XYZ file of C-alpha atoms in Angstrom:
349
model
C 4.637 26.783 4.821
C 5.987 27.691 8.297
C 7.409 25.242 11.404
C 6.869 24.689 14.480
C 9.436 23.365 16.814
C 7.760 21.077 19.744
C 10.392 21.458 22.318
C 10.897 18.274 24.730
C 13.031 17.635 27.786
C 15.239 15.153 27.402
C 13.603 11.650 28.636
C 10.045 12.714 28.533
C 8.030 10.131 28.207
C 5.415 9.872 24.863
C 2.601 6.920 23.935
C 0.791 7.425 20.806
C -0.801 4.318 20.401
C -1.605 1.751 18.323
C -3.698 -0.499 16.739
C -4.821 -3.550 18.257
C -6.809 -6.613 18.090
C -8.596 -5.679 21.428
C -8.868 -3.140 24.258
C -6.855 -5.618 26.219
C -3.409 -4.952 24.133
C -4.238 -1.469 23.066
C -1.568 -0.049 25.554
C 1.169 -2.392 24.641
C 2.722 -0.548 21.652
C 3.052 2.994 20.543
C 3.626 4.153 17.254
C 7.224 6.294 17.124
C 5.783 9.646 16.104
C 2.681 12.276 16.564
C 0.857 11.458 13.568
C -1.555 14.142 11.789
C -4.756 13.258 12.785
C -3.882 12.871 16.348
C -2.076 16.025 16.059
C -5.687 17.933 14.798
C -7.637 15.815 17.473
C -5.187 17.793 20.251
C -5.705 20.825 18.763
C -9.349 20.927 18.329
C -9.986 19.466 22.125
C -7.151 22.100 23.412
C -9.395 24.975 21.407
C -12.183 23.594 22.319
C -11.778 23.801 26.525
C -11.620 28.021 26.533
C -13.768 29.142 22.915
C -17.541 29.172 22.452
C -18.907 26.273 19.585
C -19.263 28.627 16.982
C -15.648 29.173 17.450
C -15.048 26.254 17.090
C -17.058 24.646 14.351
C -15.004 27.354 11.924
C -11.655 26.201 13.595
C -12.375 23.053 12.460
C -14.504 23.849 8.886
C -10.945 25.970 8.006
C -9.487 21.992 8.492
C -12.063 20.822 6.210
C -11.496 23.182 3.489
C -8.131 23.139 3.549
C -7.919 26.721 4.557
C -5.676 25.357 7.920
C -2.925 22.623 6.806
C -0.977 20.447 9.230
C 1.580 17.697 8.605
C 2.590 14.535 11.583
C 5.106 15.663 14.274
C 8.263 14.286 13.387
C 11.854 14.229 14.770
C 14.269 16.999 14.732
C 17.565 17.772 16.239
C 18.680 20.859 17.438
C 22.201 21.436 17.914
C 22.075 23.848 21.288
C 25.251 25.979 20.890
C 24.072 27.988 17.710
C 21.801 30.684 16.991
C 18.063 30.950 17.071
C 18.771 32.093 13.161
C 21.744 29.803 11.597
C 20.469 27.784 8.975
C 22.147 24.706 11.078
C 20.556 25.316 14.355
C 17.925 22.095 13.464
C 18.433 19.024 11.331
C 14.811 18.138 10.060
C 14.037 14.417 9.921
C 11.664 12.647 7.379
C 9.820 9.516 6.703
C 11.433 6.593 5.074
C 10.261 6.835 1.492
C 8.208 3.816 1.484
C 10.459 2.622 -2.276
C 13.499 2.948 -0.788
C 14.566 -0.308 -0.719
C 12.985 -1.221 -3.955
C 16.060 1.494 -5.384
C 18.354 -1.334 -4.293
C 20.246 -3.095 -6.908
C 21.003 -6.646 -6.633
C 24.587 -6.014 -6.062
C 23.647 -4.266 -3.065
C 21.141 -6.815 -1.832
C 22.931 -7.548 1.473
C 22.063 -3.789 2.498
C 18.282 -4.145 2.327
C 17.760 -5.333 6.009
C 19.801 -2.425 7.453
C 17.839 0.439 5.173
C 14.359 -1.476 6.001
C 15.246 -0.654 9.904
C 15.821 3.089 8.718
C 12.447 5.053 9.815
C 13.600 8.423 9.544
C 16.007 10.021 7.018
C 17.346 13.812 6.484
C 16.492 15.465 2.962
C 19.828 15.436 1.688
C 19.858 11.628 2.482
C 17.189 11.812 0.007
C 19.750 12.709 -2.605
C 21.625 9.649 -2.779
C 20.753 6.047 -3.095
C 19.693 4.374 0.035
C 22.812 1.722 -0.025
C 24.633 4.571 0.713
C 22.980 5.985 3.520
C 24.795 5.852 6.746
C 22.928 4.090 8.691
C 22.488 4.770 12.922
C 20.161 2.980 14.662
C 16.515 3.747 12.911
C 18.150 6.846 11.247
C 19.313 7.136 7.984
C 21.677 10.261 7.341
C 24.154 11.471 4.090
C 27.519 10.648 5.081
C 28.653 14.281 5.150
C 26.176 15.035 7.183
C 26.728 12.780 10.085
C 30.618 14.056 9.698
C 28.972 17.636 10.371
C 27.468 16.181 13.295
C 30.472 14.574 14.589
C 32.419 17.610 13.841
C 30.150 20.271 15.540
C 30.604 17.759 18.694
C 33.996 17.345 18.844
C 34.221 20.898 19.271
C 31.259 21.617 21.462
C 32.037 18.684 23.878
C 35.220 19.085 26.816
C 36.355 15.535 26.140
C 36.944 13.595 22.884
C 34.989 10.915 21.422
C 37.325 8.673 20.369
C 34.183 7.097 18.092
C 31.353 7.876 16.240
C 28.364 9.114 18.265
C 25.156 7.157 18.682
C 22.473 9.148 18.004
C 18.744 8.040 18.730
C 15.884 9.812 19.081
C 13.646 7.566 21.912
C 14.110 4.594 23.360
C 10.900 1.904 23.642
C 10.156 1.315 27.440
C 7.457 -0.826 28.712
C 6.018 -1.137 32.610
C 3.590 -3.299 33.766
C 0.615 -2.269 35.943
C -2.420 -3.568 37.438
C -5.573 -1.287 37.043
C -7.295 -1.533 40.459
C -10.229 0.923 39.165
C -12.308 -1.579 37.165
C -15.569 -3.127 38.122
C -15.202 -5.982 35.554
C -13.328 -9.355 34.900
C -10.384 -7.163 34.381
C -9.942 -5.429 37.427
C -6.176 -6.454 39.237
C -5.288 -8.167 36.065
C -1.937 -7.185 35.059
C -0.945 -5.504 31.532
C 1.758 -3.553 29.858
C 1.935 0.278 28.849
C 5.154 0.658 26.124
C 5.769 4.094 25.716
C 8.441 6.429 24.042
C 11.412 7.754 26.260
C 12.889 10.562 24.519
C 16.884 10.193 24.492
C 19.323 12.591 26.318
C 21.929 13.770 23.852
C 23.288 17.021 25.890
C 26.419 15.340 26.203
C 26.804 15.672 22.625
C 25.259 19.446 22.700
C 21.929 18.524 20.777
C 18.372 17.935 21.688
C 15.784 15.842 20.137
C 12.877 17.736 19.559
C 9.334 17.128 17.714
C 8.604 19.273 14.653
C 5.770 19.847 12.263
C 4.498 22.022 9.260
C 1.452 24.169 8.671
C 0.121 26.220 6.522
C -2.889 29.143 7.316
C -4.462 30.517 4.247
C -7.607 31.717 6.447
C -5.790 34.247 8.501
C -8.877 35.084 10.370
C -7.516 31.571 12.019
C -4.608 32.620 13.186
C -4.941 33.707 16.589
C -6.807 30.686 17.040
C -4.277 28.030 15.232
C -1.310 29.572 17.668
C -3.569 29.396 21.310
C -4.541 26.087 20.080
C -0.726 25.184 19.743
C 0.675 26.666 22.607
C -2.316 25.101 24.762
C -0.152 21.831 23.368
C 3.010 22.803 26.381
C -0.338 22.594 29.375
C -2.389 19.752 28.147
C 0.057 17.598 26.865
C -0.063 15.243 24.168
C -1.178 11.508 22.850
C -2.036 8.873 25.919
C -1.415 8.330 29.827
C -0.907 11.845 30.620
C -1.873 10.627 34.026
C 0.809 8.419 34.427
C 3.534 11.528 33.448
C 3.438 10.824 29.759
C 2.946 13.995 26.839
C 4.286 16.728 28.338
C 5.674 19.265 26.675
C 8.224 22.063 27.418
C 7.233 24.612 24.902
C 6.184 26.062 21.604
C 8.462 27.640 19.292
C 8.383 28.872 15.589
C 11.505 28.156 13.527
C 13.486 30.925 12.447
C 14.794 29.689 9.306
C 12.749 27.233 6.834
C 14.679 24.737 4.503
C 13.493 25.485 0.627
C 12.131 21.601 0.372
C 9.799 22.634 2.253
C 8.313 25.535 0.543
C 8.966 24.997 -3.428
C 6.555 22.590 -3.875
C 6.016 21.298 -7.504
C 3.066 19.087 -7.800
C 4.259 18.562 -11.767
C 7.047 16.462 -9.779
C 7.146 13.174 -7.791
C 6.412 13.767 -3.946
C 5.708 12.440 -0.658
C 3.366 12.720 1.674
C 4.108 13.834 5.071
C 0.877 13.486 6.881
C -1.539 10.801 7.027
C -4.183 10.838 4.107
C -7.393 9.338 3.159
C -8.081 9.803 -0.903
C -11.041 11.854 -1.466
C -12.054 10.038 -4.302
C -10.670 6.969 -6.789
C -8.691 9.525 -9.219
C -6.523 10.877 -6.567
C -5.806 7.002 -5.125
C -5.079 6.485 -8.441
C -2.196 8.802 -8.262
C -0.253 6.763 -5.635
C 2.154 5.186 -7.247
C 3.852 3.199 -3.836
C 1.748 3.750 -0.486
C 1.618 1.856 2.884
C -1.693 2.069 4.988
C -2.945 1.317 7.942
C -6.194 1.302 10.479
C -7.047 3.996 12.281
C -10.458 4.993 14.549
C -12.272 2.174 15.836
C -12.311 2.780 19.947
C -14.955 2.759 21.858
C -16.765 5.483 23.398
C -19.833 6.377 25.689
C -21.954 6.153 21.996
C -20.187 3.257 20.922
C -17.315 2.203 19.157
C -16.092 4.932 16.368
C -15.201 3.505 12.179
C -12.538 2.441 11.219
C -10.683 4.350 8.247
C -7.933 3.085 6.346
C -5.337 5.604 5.654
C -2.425 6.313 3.725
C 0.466 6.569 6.022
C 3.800 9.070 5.801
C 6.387 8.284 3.343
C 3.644 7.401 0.373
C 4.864 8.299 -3.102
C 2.515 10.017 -5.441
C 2.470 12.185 -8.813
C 0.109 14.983 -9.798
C -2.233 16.315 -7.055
C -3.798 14.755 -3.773
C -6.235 16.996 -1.787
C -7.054 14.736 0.480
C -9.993 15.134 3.208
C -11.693 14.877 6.406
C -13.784 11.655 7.660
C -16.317 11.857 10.124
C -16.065 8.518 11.954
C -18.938 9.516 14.490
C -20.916 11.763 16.519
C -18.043 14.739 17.126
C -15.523 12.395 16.142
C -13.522 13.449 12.560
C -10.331 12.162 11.445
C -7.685 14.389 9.734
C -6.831 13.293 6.475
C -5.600 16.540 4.421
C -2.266 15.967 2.312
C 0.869 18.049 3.292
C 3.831 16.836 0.436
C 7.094 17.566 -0.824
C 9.149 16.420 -4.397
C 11.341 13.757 -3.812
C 14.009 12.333 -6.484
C 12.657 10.573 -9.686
C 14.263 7.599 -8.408
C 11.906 6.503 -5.678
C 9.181 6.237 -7.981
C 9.363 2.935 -9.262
């Protein structure tokens, strides 16, 4: 399992989407990450502008087979004043563990509304029970851990915070516009675009930065998988590229790879870290907490795509899940291959 670090300026603006009850509203949330399967819909289409068909029809079969693995782009931050190679340089961010409030004794009951904000957590936070967590805006982080942070910016920063940093990854931002360009009842109507702004934290010496895993087994791929990725920094990613959102500063590969990321035991409790769709009812069956949700479904100069239901980041499972790909339509597959890693006994309740 390697990394790659998605670097963004800070307040770039992202929209990812999300699903609606019609076309009318589609624009007026995003969800707060690059999930998996919009992830391998960027890659293919970046591949897929400067390589012949054949080309690409084994770029995406190596998908398929699970010969090319990807997980959703999630936060990191990278603390600017160290070295490409300290084992520091990046804190890695994960998905709430979908149990983690149901680890929450009744003692502790009054905590449950701050941990159910939490949407991202470190892997050491994993370690101890949520009602410990220390919680900062949608981040959850091990108490030691956020006095690392504090510590490494007290003595990066020429002036002293006399109180504990605020760290956020993106603030929600929504503009209203009127699309002039239509030739229906919806032309000069006004709506709403809410999109990502990606905080500034170089005050503090860090950046907020995307991140993601993969895994190449096929490395006849290779060359293909990295020009796909670095295409990412030209084309941009997720919606209204035209109106300055997705950009991208760069591609980088991480140095140095945290061991929870690369000694996986499937004999253990894990986690899914990518979006998944069960390729049949025994590996469903292994799920033993999971949170779905709708994805496909827009329309298109063929028609309107399926829906799939899929099982979202953060799902607990034992065993093995595989996972697999769903065609929805005419050239139109979803990504639903499982990327995992164990997790503590104690969110599998």
């Amino acid at each position: 399992m390697k990394i790659k670090i998605v670097n963004i300026k800070p307040n770039s603006r992202f929209h990812f989407g999300n699903i609606s009850v019609d076309s009318d509203t589609a624009l007026a949330d995003t969800d707060e990450y690059l999930h998996s399967d919009v992830l391998f819909g960027a890659l293919v289409s970046n591949l897929s502008q400067i390589k012949p068909k054949p080309e690409i029809e084994s770029f995406i079969e190596a998908f398929n087979n699970g010969n090319i693995l990807i997980s959703s782009a999630f936060y990191c931050i990278e603390k600017t004043e160290l070295s490409s190679n300290d084992p520091n340089k990046y804190l890695f961010f994960l998905p709430k563990p979908v149990t983690a409030t149901s680890t929450i004794d009744l003692n502790n009951y009054d905590k449950i509304k701050g941990i159910k904000k939490v949407k991202f957590i470190t892997y050491k936070t994993l370690e101890i029970k949520p009602e410990n967590w220390k919680l900062n805006n949608s981040i959850g982080m091990h108490p030691i851990e956020y006095k690392e942070i504090n510590n490494y910016v007290q003595s990066q920063s020429n002036f002293s915070f006399k109180e504990e940093i605020n760290i956020t990854f993106y603030n929600k931002i929504s503009t209203p516009n009127v699309n002039i360009h239509l030739s229906n009842k919806n032309a000069g109507h006004p709506f709403v675009v809410t999109s990502l702004q990606i905080s500034d934290l170089s005050c503090y010496g860090l950046k907020v930065h995307f991140y993601f895993l993969y895994n190449i087994k096929d490395k006849s791929q290779c060359a293909n998988f990295e020009l796909a990725t670095q295409l990412l920094a030209y084309n941009g990613v997720g919606g209204e590229r035209s109106s300055g959102c997705g950009f991208i500063d760069g591609i980088r590969e991480a140095e140095y790879i945290p061991p929870y990321f690369t000694s996986l035991d499937i004999n253990k409790f894990q986690m899914t870290l990518s979006k998944v769709i069960p390729k049949n009812k025994e590996e469903l069956s292994n799920f033993l907490a999971l949170n779905t949700s709708i994805r496909g479904g827009r329309n298109s100069e063929k028609g309107p795509f399926r829906k799939v239901r899929m099982i979202n980041e953060g799902s607990i499972f034992s065993n093995n899940v595989v996972g697999k790909n769903e065609e929805l339509g005419t050239e139109q597959i979803r990504y639903g291959k499982c990327i995992s890693m164990n997790i503590p006994q104690m969110y599998s309740i």
